[in-house]
């Protein structure tokens, strides 16, 4: 591994000022924050990430989970995934988030991994992680071998001719269904970014994965007040029962009055180039009786624009069944 400097800032302002010296976008910059290290240090060992300086943010006071005056929840950037999953308010009011977090990685990793780090974890595309191979995301303009190569795990929604990599996060899928907001402190100002606007589609610039700018520090994430009486579920389908990334997953938050669905928030994982909120599925459900036939119609709507590659057409039906079943799980509790 190459040499790098390790810095422990005294406060958030010092951390942001230090990171703002990086002259490129957040990912691939020379100066990087490190939280749990479970993504960044992995990629440094592979020489995929080669920062010159690491700023350790673990001593910043960003590790609290707090109720907000409006009834929502404030989650600090360095709150560990395990602590968030087992927090009583999250288990009670945001069960889809607890379930998604517990479906991710392993107990050891969840004890280290943080909220902000999870938001910024990078794709598991094998070519991205192998510096002997070309990859537009790692080295813009070199090509995308996945399109003609190994793409079984990769995306069917939101792809481009330049990159078809899947966003691998479970947590982000639940946060998309919960309509989380990401709060950032930058060198000039503080910003609040709805999660739907936070991750970018690959388009012509797959190396740029989020709207973060140089120096931006994620300070916390907020969740809106829980929806009274909402039914929630997260279902993850994968090649083995644990310690594996999703082939397809679904996060659902629905409200039912009488027989009918009155509100639906639906997001998919394992199939999109970003955590994939599906307004199409939501529109197909609202106003309809909550039954299997309508759940299937919503799933059809969610996958209507799917574009499979040579090895992953199976994901279309898998994702449809995943969403249909997660809706059944939500209503049967
Ligand atoms: C073997 C393995 C299996 C896994 N399985 C799953 C899985 O099934 N599901 C799943 O969802 N995830 C899985 N993960 C990924 C894991 O969830 C992430 O690695 C973890 O959430 C990253 O958090 P971290 O705190 O360790 O991030 P770090 O590695 O510390 O940082 C990751 C990125 O975020 C940046 N960063 C960190 N904090 C901030 C901040 N406050 N502001 C701005 N930038 C910041 C860093 O600079 C870096 O770019 C797995 C990981 C491994 C190694
Ligand atoms: S899918 Fe994206 S990450 Fe994978 S090889 Fe192609 S450009 Fe790289």
Short mmCIF file of C-alpha atoms and ligand atoms in Angstrom, two decimals:
data_model
loop_
_atom_site.label_atom_id
_atom_site.label_comp_id
_atom_site.label_asym_id
_atom_site.label_seq_id
_atom_site.Cartn_x
_atom_site.Cartn_y
_atom_site.Cartn_z
CA UNK A 1 0.00 0.00 0.00
CA UNK A 2 1.17 3.55 -0.68
CA UNK A 3 2.06 5.92 2.19
CA UNK A 4 -0.58 8.27 3.55
CA UNK A 5 -1.01 10.65 6.49
CA UNK A 6 -3.63 10.06 9.18
CA UNK A 7 -5.20 13.16 10.79
CA UNK A 8 -7.54 13.49 13.80
CA UNK A 9 -9.35 16.86 13.64
CA UNK A 10 -10.57 18.58 16.81
CA UNK A 11 -13.93 19.61 15.39
CA UNK A 12 -16.11 19.42 12.30
CA UNK A 13 -14.92 22.78 10.95
CA UNK A 14 -11.31 21.58 11.05
CA UNK A 15 -12.31 18.34 9.33
CA UNK A 16 -14.12 20.17 6.55
CA UNK A 17 -11.31 22.70 6.07
CA UNK A 18 -8.80 19.85 5.80
CA UNK A 19 -10.88 17.88 3.34
CA UNK A 20 -11.60 20.91 1.19
CA UNK A 21 -7.91 20.94 0.22
CA UNK A 22 -8.65 17.93 -2.01
CA UNK A 23 -8.86 19.28 -5.55
CA UNK A 24 -11.18 16.67 -7.01
CA UNK A 25 -14.68 15.42 -6.28
CA UNK A 26 -15.23 13.56 -3.02
CA UNK A 27 -14.66 10.11 -4.43
CA UNK A 28 -11.13 9.74 -5.74
CA UNK A 29 -9.97 12.86 -3.86
CA UNK A 30 -6.54 13.06 -2.26
CA UNK A 31 -7.95 13.93 1.15
CA UNK A 32 -10.64 11.64 2.51
CA UNK A 33 -12.68 11.17 5.65
CA UNK A 34 -12.55 7.78 7.27
CA UNK A 35 -15.30 6.52 9.60
CA UNK A 36 -15.64 2.74 10.11
CA UNK A 37 -13.14 2.14 7.31
CA UNK A 38 -14.95 -0.98 6.07
CA UNK A 39 -15.27 0.39 2.53
CA UNK A 40 -12.37 2.80 2.29
CA UNK A 41 -9.59 0.66 3.78
CA UNK A 42 -10.71 -2.34 1.72
CA UNK A 43 -10.37 -0.27 -1.45
CA UNK A 44 -7.03 1.17 -0.35
CA UNK A 45 -5.65 -2.35 0.11
CA UNK A 46 -6.69 -3.04 -3.50
CA UNK A 47 -5.14 0.25 -4.70
CA UNK A 48 -8.55 1.26 -6.03
CA UNK A 49 -8.59 4.23 -3.64
CA UNK A 50 -5.25 6.01 -3.14
CA UNK A 51 -5.80 9.07 -0.91
CA UNK A 52 -2.75 10.94 0.33
CA UNK A 53 -4.40 11.94 3.62
CA UNK A 54 -7.10 10.38 5.78
CA UNK A 55 -9.10 12.49 8.21
CA UNK A 56 -10.43 10.34 11.03
CA UNK A 57 -13.89 11.67 11.95
CA UNK A 58 -14.61 9.20 14.74
CA UNK A 59 -13.97 11.71 17.54
CA UNK A 60 -16.39 14.28 16.16
CA UNK A 61 -19.64 14.51 18.16
CA UNK A 62 -21.72 12.93 15.40
CA UNK A 63 -22.63 9.64 17.07
CA UNK A 64 -26.06 10.38 18.57
CA UNK A 65 -29.58 9.28 17.67
CA UNK A 66 -32.00 11.98 18.82
CA UNK A 67 -35.73 12.69 18.64
CA UNK A 68 -36.51 15.93 16.81
CA UNK A 69 -39.11 18.51 17.87
CA UNK A 70 -41.28 17.69 14.83
CA UNK A 71 -41.42 14.01 15.83
CA UNK A 72 -38.77 12.89 13.34
CA UNK A 73 -35.41 11.29 14.08
CA UNK A 74 -31.88 12.70 13.76
CA UNK A 75 -29.16 10.12 13.13
CA UNK A 76 -25.53 11.22 13.49
CA UNK A 77 -23.10 10.44 10.67
CA UNK A 78 -20.92 8.16 12.80
CA UNK A 79 -23.77 6.19 14.39
CA UNK A 80 -22.84 2.55 13.84
CA UNK A 81 -25.19 0.45 11.71
CA UNK A 82 -25.71 -1.99 14.62
CA UNK A 83 -26.63 0.79 17.06
CA UNK A 84 -29.09 2.26 14.59
CA UNK A 85 -30.71 -1.11 13.82
CA UNK A 86 -31.28 -1.88 17.51
CA UNK A 87 -32.38 1.58 18.63
CA UNK A 88 -35.86 1.24 20.21
CA UNK A 89 -37.35 4.12 18.19
CA UNK A 90 -36.02 2.68 14.94
CA UNK A 91 -37.27 -0.81 15.79
CA UNK A 92 -40.73 0.58 16.65
CA UNK A 93 -41.33 3.42 14.17
CA UNK A 94 -38.91 2.76 11.31
CA UNK A 95 -38.87 -1.03 11.27
CA UNK A 96 -38.00 -1.15 7.57
CA UNK A 97 -34.71 0.58 8.37
CA UNK A 98 -33.87 -1.77 11.21
CA UNK A 99 -34.62 -4.79 9.02
CA UNK A 100 -32.54 -3.45 6.13
CA UNK A 101 -29.54 -2.74 8.33
CA UNK A 102 -29.68 -6.21 9.89
CA UNK A 103 -29.87 -7.78 6.41
CA UNK A 104 -26.53 -6.18 5.53
CA UNK A 105 -23.00 -7.53 5.92
CA UNK A 106 -22.17 -9.32 9.20
CA UNK A 107 -22.50 -8.48 12.90
CA UNK A 108 -18.81 -7.50 13.05
CA UNK A 109 -19.09 -5.19 10.05
CA UNK A 110 -22.30 -3.60 11.35
CA UNK A 111 -20.48 -2.78 14.59
CA UNK A 112 -17.94 -0.73 12.60
CA UNK A 113 -19.93 0.59 9.63
CA UNK A 114 -21.44 4.05 10.03
CA UNK A 115 -24.49 5.82 8.66
CA UNK A 116 -22.50 8.18 6.41
CA UNK A 117 -20.11 5.46 5.30
CA UNK A 118 -23.02 3.27 4.29
CA UNK A 119 -24.47 6.11 2.21
CA UNK A 120 -21.14 6.32 0.38
CA UNK A 121 -20.22 2.65 0.01
CA UNK A 122 -19.10 1.80 -3.49
CA UNK A 123 -20.15 -0.81 -6.00
CA UNK A 124 -19.07 -4.43 -5.73
CA UNK A 125 -18.62 -4.71 -9.52
CA UNK A 126 -15.59 -7.03 -9.84
CA UNK A 127 -13.94 -4.92 -12.54
CA UNK A 128 -14.11 -1.80 -10.39
CA UNK A 129 -12.19 -3.62 -7.67
CA UNK A 130 -9.50 -5.03 -10.00
CA UNK A 131 -6.93 -2.46 -11.11
CA UNK A 132 -5.71 -4.81 -13.86
CA UNK A 133 -9.01 -4.24 -15.66
CA UNK A 134 -10.40 -1.14 -17.37
CA UNK A 135 -13.38 0.51 -15.67
CA UNK A 136 -15.04 3.84 -16.46
CA UNK A 137 -15.97 4.37 -12.84
CA UNK A 138 -12.40 3.90 -11.57
CA UNK A 139 -10.60 5.39 -14.59
CA UNK A 140 -12.95 7.48 -16.74
CA UNK A 141 -12.75 6.74 -20.45
CA UNK A 142 -11.18 3.28 -20.17
CA UNK A 143 -14.38 1.36 -20.93
CA UNK A 144 -16.85 -0.93 -19.20
CA UNK A 145 -15.89 -4.60 -19.47
CA UNK A 146 -18.96 -5.60 -17.44
CA UNK A 147 -21.28 -4.88 -20.36
CA UNK A 148 -19.79 -7.74 -22.36
CA UNK A 149 -18.44 -9.64 -19.37
CA UNK A 150 -19.55 -10.71 -15.91
CA UNK A 151 -22.74 -8.80 -15.11
CA UNK A 152 -24.95 -11.26 -13.22
CA UNK A 153 -24.91 -9.12 -10.03
CA UNK A 154 -25.20 -5.78 -11.83
CA UNK A 155 -28.01 -3.32 -12.45
CA UNK A 156 -31.08 -3.46 -14.68
CA UNK A 157 -32.45 0.00 -13.82
CA UNK A 158 -30.72 3.34 -14.36
CA UNK A 159 -27.81 1.96 -16.38
CA UNK A 160 -25.94 3.79 -19.13
CA UNK A 161 -23.62 2.80 -21.98
CA UNK A 162 -20.75 3.75 -19.65
CA UNK A 163 -21.59 1.85 -16.45
CA UNK A 164 -24.07 -0.74 -15.23
CA UNK A 165 -22.84 -1.07 -11.64
CA UNK A 166 -25.33 -1.72 -8.86
CA UNK A 167 -25.51 0.40 -5.73
CA UNK A 168 -24.98 -2.29 -3.07
CA UNK A 169 -26.50 -0.66 0.03
CA UNK A 170 -29.41 -2.12 1.99
CA UNK A 171 -29.70 0.83 4.38
CA UNK A 172 -30.14 3.34 1.56
CA UNK A 173 -33.08 1.41 0.11
CA UNK A 174 -34.97 1.69 3.39
CA UNK A 175 -33.98 5.34 3.71
CA UNK A 176 -35.34 5.99 0.21
CA UNK A 177 -38.70 4.50 1.23
CA UNK A 178 -38.64 6.58 4.42
CA UNK A 179 -37.75 9.76 2.50
CA UNK A 180 -34.65 10.54 4.54
CA UNK A 181 -32.73 13.80 4.22
CA UNK A 182 -28.93 13.95 4.27
CA UNK A 183 -27.33 16.91 5.99
CA UNK A 184 -23.94 18.12 4.84
CA UNK A 185 -21.46 20.68 6.15
CA UNK A 186 -19.33 22.07 3.32
CA UNK A 187 -16.50 24.63 3.29
CA UNK A 188 -18.98 27.42 2.52
CA UNK A 189 -22.38 26.33 3.80
CA UNK A 190 -24.56 23.60 5.25
CA UNK A 191 -27.02 21.83 2.95
CA UNK A 192 -29.91 19.38 3.28
CA UNK A 193 -30.26 16.90 0.42
CA UNK A 194 -33.27 14.58 -0.03
CA UNK A 195 -31.96 11.04 -0.44
CA UNK A 196 -33.58 10.79 -3.88
CA UNK A 197 -31.28 13.60 -5.07
CA UNK A 198 -28.15 12.42 -3.26
CA UNK A 199 -26.96 9.54 -5.49
CA UNK A 200 -26.38 10.19 -9.20
CA UNK A 201 -27.17 7.99 -12.17
CA UNK A 202 -24.00 6.92 -14.03
CA UNK A 203 -24.81 8.66 -17.33
CA UNK A 204 -21.57 9.84 -18.96
CA UNK A 205 -19.83 10.32 -15.62
CA UNK A 206 -20.01 7.08 -13.63
CA UNK A 207 -17.01 8.19 -11.53
CA UNK A 208 -19.27 10.76 -9.87
CA UNK A 209 -21.65 8.87 -7.59
CA UNK A 210 -23.18 11.56 -5.38
CA UNK A 211 -23.78 15.31 -5.33
CA UNK A 212 -21.13 15.82 -2.65
CA UNK A 213 -18.49 18.46 -3.37
CA UNK A 214 -14.87 18.60 -2.15
CA UNK A 215 -14.76 18.99 1.61
CA UNK A 216 -18.42 18.10 2.21
CA UNK A 217 -18.84 16.31 5.52
CA UNK A 218 -22.08 14.41 6.13
CA UNK A 219 -23.07 15.43 9.66
CA UNK A 220 -26.38 13.61 10.09
CA UNK A 221 -29.44 12.11 8.43
CA UNK A 222 -33.01 13.00 9.38
CA UNK A 223 -36.13 10.89 9.03
CA UNK A 224 -39.56 12.51 8.86
CA UNK A 225 -42.04 11.75 11.67
CA UNK A 226 -43.33 8.19 11.39
CA UNK A 227 -46.59 7.67 9.50
CA UNK A 228 -49.17 6.52 12.04
CA UNK A 229 -50.39 3.02 11.28
CA UNK A 230 -47.98 2.46 8.39
CA UNK A 231 -46.97 -1.10 7.60
CA UNK A 232 -43.34 -1.69 6.73
CA UNK A 233 -41.10 -4.47 5.48
CA UNK A 234 -37.67 -5.04 3.96
CA UNK A 235 -37.03 -8.20 1.98
CA UNK A 236 -33.61 -9.09 0.58
CA UNK A 237 -33.02 -11.95 -1.86
CA UNK A 238 -29.42 -13.13 -2.32
CA UNK A 239 -27.29 -16.13 -3.20
CA UNK A 240 -26.87 -17.19 0.44
CA UNK A 241 -28.74 -16.41 3.62
CA UNK A 242 -26.24 -13.99 5.18
CA UNK A 243 -23.08 -12.02 4.49
CA UNK A 244 -24.05 -11.46 0.87
CA UNK A 245 -25.18 -8.49 -1.22
CA UNK A 246 -28.70 -8.33 -2.66
CA UNK A 247 -29.65 -9.72 -6.04
CA UNK A 248 -32.92 -7.92 -5.43
CA UNK A 249 -34.45 -6.27 -2.39
CA UNK A 250 -37.51 -4.20 -1.61
CA UNK A 251 -38.38 -1.68 1.10
CA UNK A 252 -42.06 -0.86 1.49
CA UNK A 253 -43.93 1.58 3.73
CA UNK A 254 -47.66 1.49 3.09
CA UNK A 255 -50.80 2.75 4.78
CA UNK A 256 -54.17 1.06 4.38
CA UNK A 257 -57.62 2.44 5.25
CA UNK A 258 -60.47 -0.02 4.98
CA UNK A 259 -59.44 -2.28 2.11
CA UNK A 260 -57.46 0.28 0.13
CA UNK A 261 -53.88 1.49 0.05
CA UNK A 262 -53.90 5.22 0.83
CA UNK A 263 -50.15 5.86 0.81
CA UNK A 264 -47.19 3.89 -0.54
CA UNK A 265 -43.45 4.45 -0.51
CA UNK A 266 -41.49 1.79 -2.36
CA UNK A 267 -37.80 1.37 -3.11
CA UNK A 268 -35.77 -1.44 -4.65
CA UNK A 269 -32.19 -2.56 -4.02
CA UNK A 270 -29.79 -4.82 -5.90
CA UNK A 271 -31.27 -3.83 -9.26
CA UNK A 272 -30.55 -0.11 -9.64
CA UNK A 273 -27.46 1.99 -10.22
CA UNK A 274 -28.70 3.99 -7.22
CA UNK A 275 -31.11 3.12 -4.40
CA UNK A 276 -34.24 2.83 -6.57
CA UNK A 277 -37.40 4.59 -5.46
CA UNK A 278 -40.31 3.52 -7.65
CA UNK A 279 -43.00 6.20 -8.14
CA UNK A 280 -44.49 3.88 -10.79
CA UNK A 281 -45.17 1.15 -8.23
CA UNK A 282 -46.47 3.68 -5.71
CA UNK A 283 -48.91 5.17 -8.24
CA UNK A 284 -50.10 1.70 -9.23
CA UNK A 285 -50.93 0.85 -5.60
CA UNK A 286 -52.53 3.98 -4.16
CA UNK A 287 -56.33 3.85 -4.22
CA UNK A 288 -56.35 0.11 -4.95
CA UNK A 289 -57.38 -2.76 -2.66
CA UNK A 290 -54.37 -4.21 -0.82
CA UNK A 291 -54.31 -7.67 -2.38
CA UNK A 292 -51.93 -9.95 -4.23
CA UNK A 293 -53.18 -9.08 -7.69
CA UNK A 294 -52.58 -5.37 -7.13
CA UNK A 295 -49.21 -6.00 -5.50
CA UNK A 296 -48.19 -7.88 -8.64
CA UNK A 297 -49.39 -4.99 -10.83
CA UNK A 298 -47.27 -2.60 -8.76
CA UNK A 299 -44.28 -4.90 -9.19
CA UNK A 300 -44.84 -5.03 -12.96
CA UNK A 301 -44.91 -1.22 -13.00
CA UNK A 302 -41.69 -1.00 -10.99
CA UNK A 303 -39.77 -3.17 -13.45
CA UNK A 304 -41.37 -1.92 -16.67
CA UNK A 305 -38.27 0.03 -17.74
CA UNK A 306 -35.76 -2.64 -16.72
CA UNK A 307 -32.93 -3.19 -19.19
CA UNK A 308 -31.20 -6.52 -18.60
CA UNK A 309 -27.64 -7.44 -19.58
CA UNK A 310 -26.46 -10.81 -20.90
CA UNK A 311 -26.45 -12.56 -17.48
CA UNK A 312 -28.99 -10.76 -15.31
CA UNK A 313 -32.39 -10.93 -17.05
CA UNK A 314 -33.46 -13.24 -14.20
CA UNK A 315 -33.39 -10.21 -11.89
CA UNK A 316 -36.51 -8.76 -13.51
CA UNK A 317 -38.79 -11.55 -12.32
CA UNK A 318 -36.82 -11.91 -9.08
CA UNK A 319 -37.34 -8.24 -8.27
CA UNK A 320 -41.04 -8.45 -9.17
CA UNK A 321 -41.51 -11.38 -6.79
CA UNK A 322 -39.41 -9.67 -4.13
CA UNK A 323 -41.61 -6.58 -4.19
CA UNK A 324 -44.86 -8.56 -4.33
CA UNK A 325 -43.78 -10.68 -1.36
CA UNK A 326 -42.51 -7.73 0.67
CA UNK A 327 -45.94 -6.07 0.31
CA UNK A 328 -47.58 -9.28 1.53
CA UNK A 329 -45.14 -9.38 4.46
CA UNK A 330 -45.95 -5.78 5.34
CA UNK A 331 -49.71 -6.29 5.50
CA UNK A 332 -49.54 -9.60 7.35
CA UNK A 333 -47.05 -8.13 9.85
C1 LIG B 1 -17.48 -8.12 3.40
C2 LIG B 1 -18.48 -6.99 3.36
C3 LIG B 1 -19.82 -7.28 3.20
C4 LIG B 1 -20.75 -6.24 3.15
N1 LIG B 1 -22.07 -6.54 2.98
C5 LIG B 1 -22.98 -5.52 2.90
C6 LIG B 1 -24.36 -5.77 2.68
O1 LIG B 1 -24.80 -6.92 2.57
N2 LIG B 1 -25.19 -4.71 2.61
C7 LIG B 1 -24.75 -3.43 2.74
O2 LIG B 1 -25.56 -2.51 2.67
N3 LIG B 1 -23.45 -3.16 2.93
C8 LIG B 1 -22.58 -4.18 3.00
N4 LIG B 1 -21.25 -3.89 3.18
C9 LIG B 1 -20.80 -2.51 3.12
C10 LIG B 1 -20.81 -1.81 4.45
O3 LIG B 1 -22.13 -1.55 4.84
C11 LIG B 1 -20.03 -0.51 4.24
O4 LIG B 1 -18.68 -0.87 4.03
C12 LIG B 1 -20.16 0.42 5.41
O5 LIG B 1 -21.49 0.79 5.62
C13 LIG B 1 -19.30 1.65 5.18
O6 LIG B 1 -19.30 2.41 6.36
P1 LIG B 1 -17.90 2.85 7.02
O7 LIG B 1 -18.23 3.74 8.15
O8 LIG B 1 -17.04 1.68 7.31
O9 LIG B 1 -17.31 3.70 5.80
P2 LIG B 1 -15.81 4.13 5.48
O10 LIG B 1 -15.10 3.01 4.83
O11 LIG B 1 -15.16 4.76 6.67
O12 LIG B 1 -16.10 5.28 4.44
C14 LIG B 1 -16.78 4.98 3.22
C15 LIG B 1 -16.80 6.25 2.38
O13 LIG B 1 -17.55 7.26 3.02
C16 LIG B 1 -16.77 8.43 3.22
N5 LIG B 1 -17.24 9.01 4.48
C17 LIG B 1 -17.41 8.36 5.66
N6 LIG B 1 -18.00 9.16 6.55
C18 LIG B 1 -18.22 10.35 5.92
C19 LIG B 1 -18.82 11.57 6.31
N7 LIG B 1 -19.33 11.76 7.55
N8 LIG B 1 -18.91 12.56 5.41
C20 LIG B 1 -18.42 12.40 4.15
N9 LIG B 1 -17.82 11.27 3.74
C21 LIG B 1 -17.75 10.25 4.61
C22 LIG B 1 -15.35 7.96 3.20
O14 LIG B 1 -14.44 8.97 2.79
C23 LIG B 1 -15.42 6.85 2.16
O15 LIG B 1 -15.43 7.39 0.87
C24 LIG B 1 -20.31 -4.91 3.27
C25 LIG B 1 -18.95 -4.62 3.46
C26 LIG B 1 -18.04 -5.64 3.50
C27 LIG B 1 -16.58 -5.32 3.70
S1 LIG B 2 -20.16 -1.56 -14.56
FE1 LIG B 2 -19.28 0.39 -13.91
S2 LIG B 2 -17.97 -0.23 -12.21
FE2 LIG B 2 -18.34 -2.08 -13.43
S3 LIG B 2 -16.72 -2.19 -15.01
FE3 LIG B 2 -18.41 -1.06 -15.89
S4 LIG B 2 -17.84 1.07 -15.48
FE4 LIG B 2 -16.68 -0.16 -14.05
#
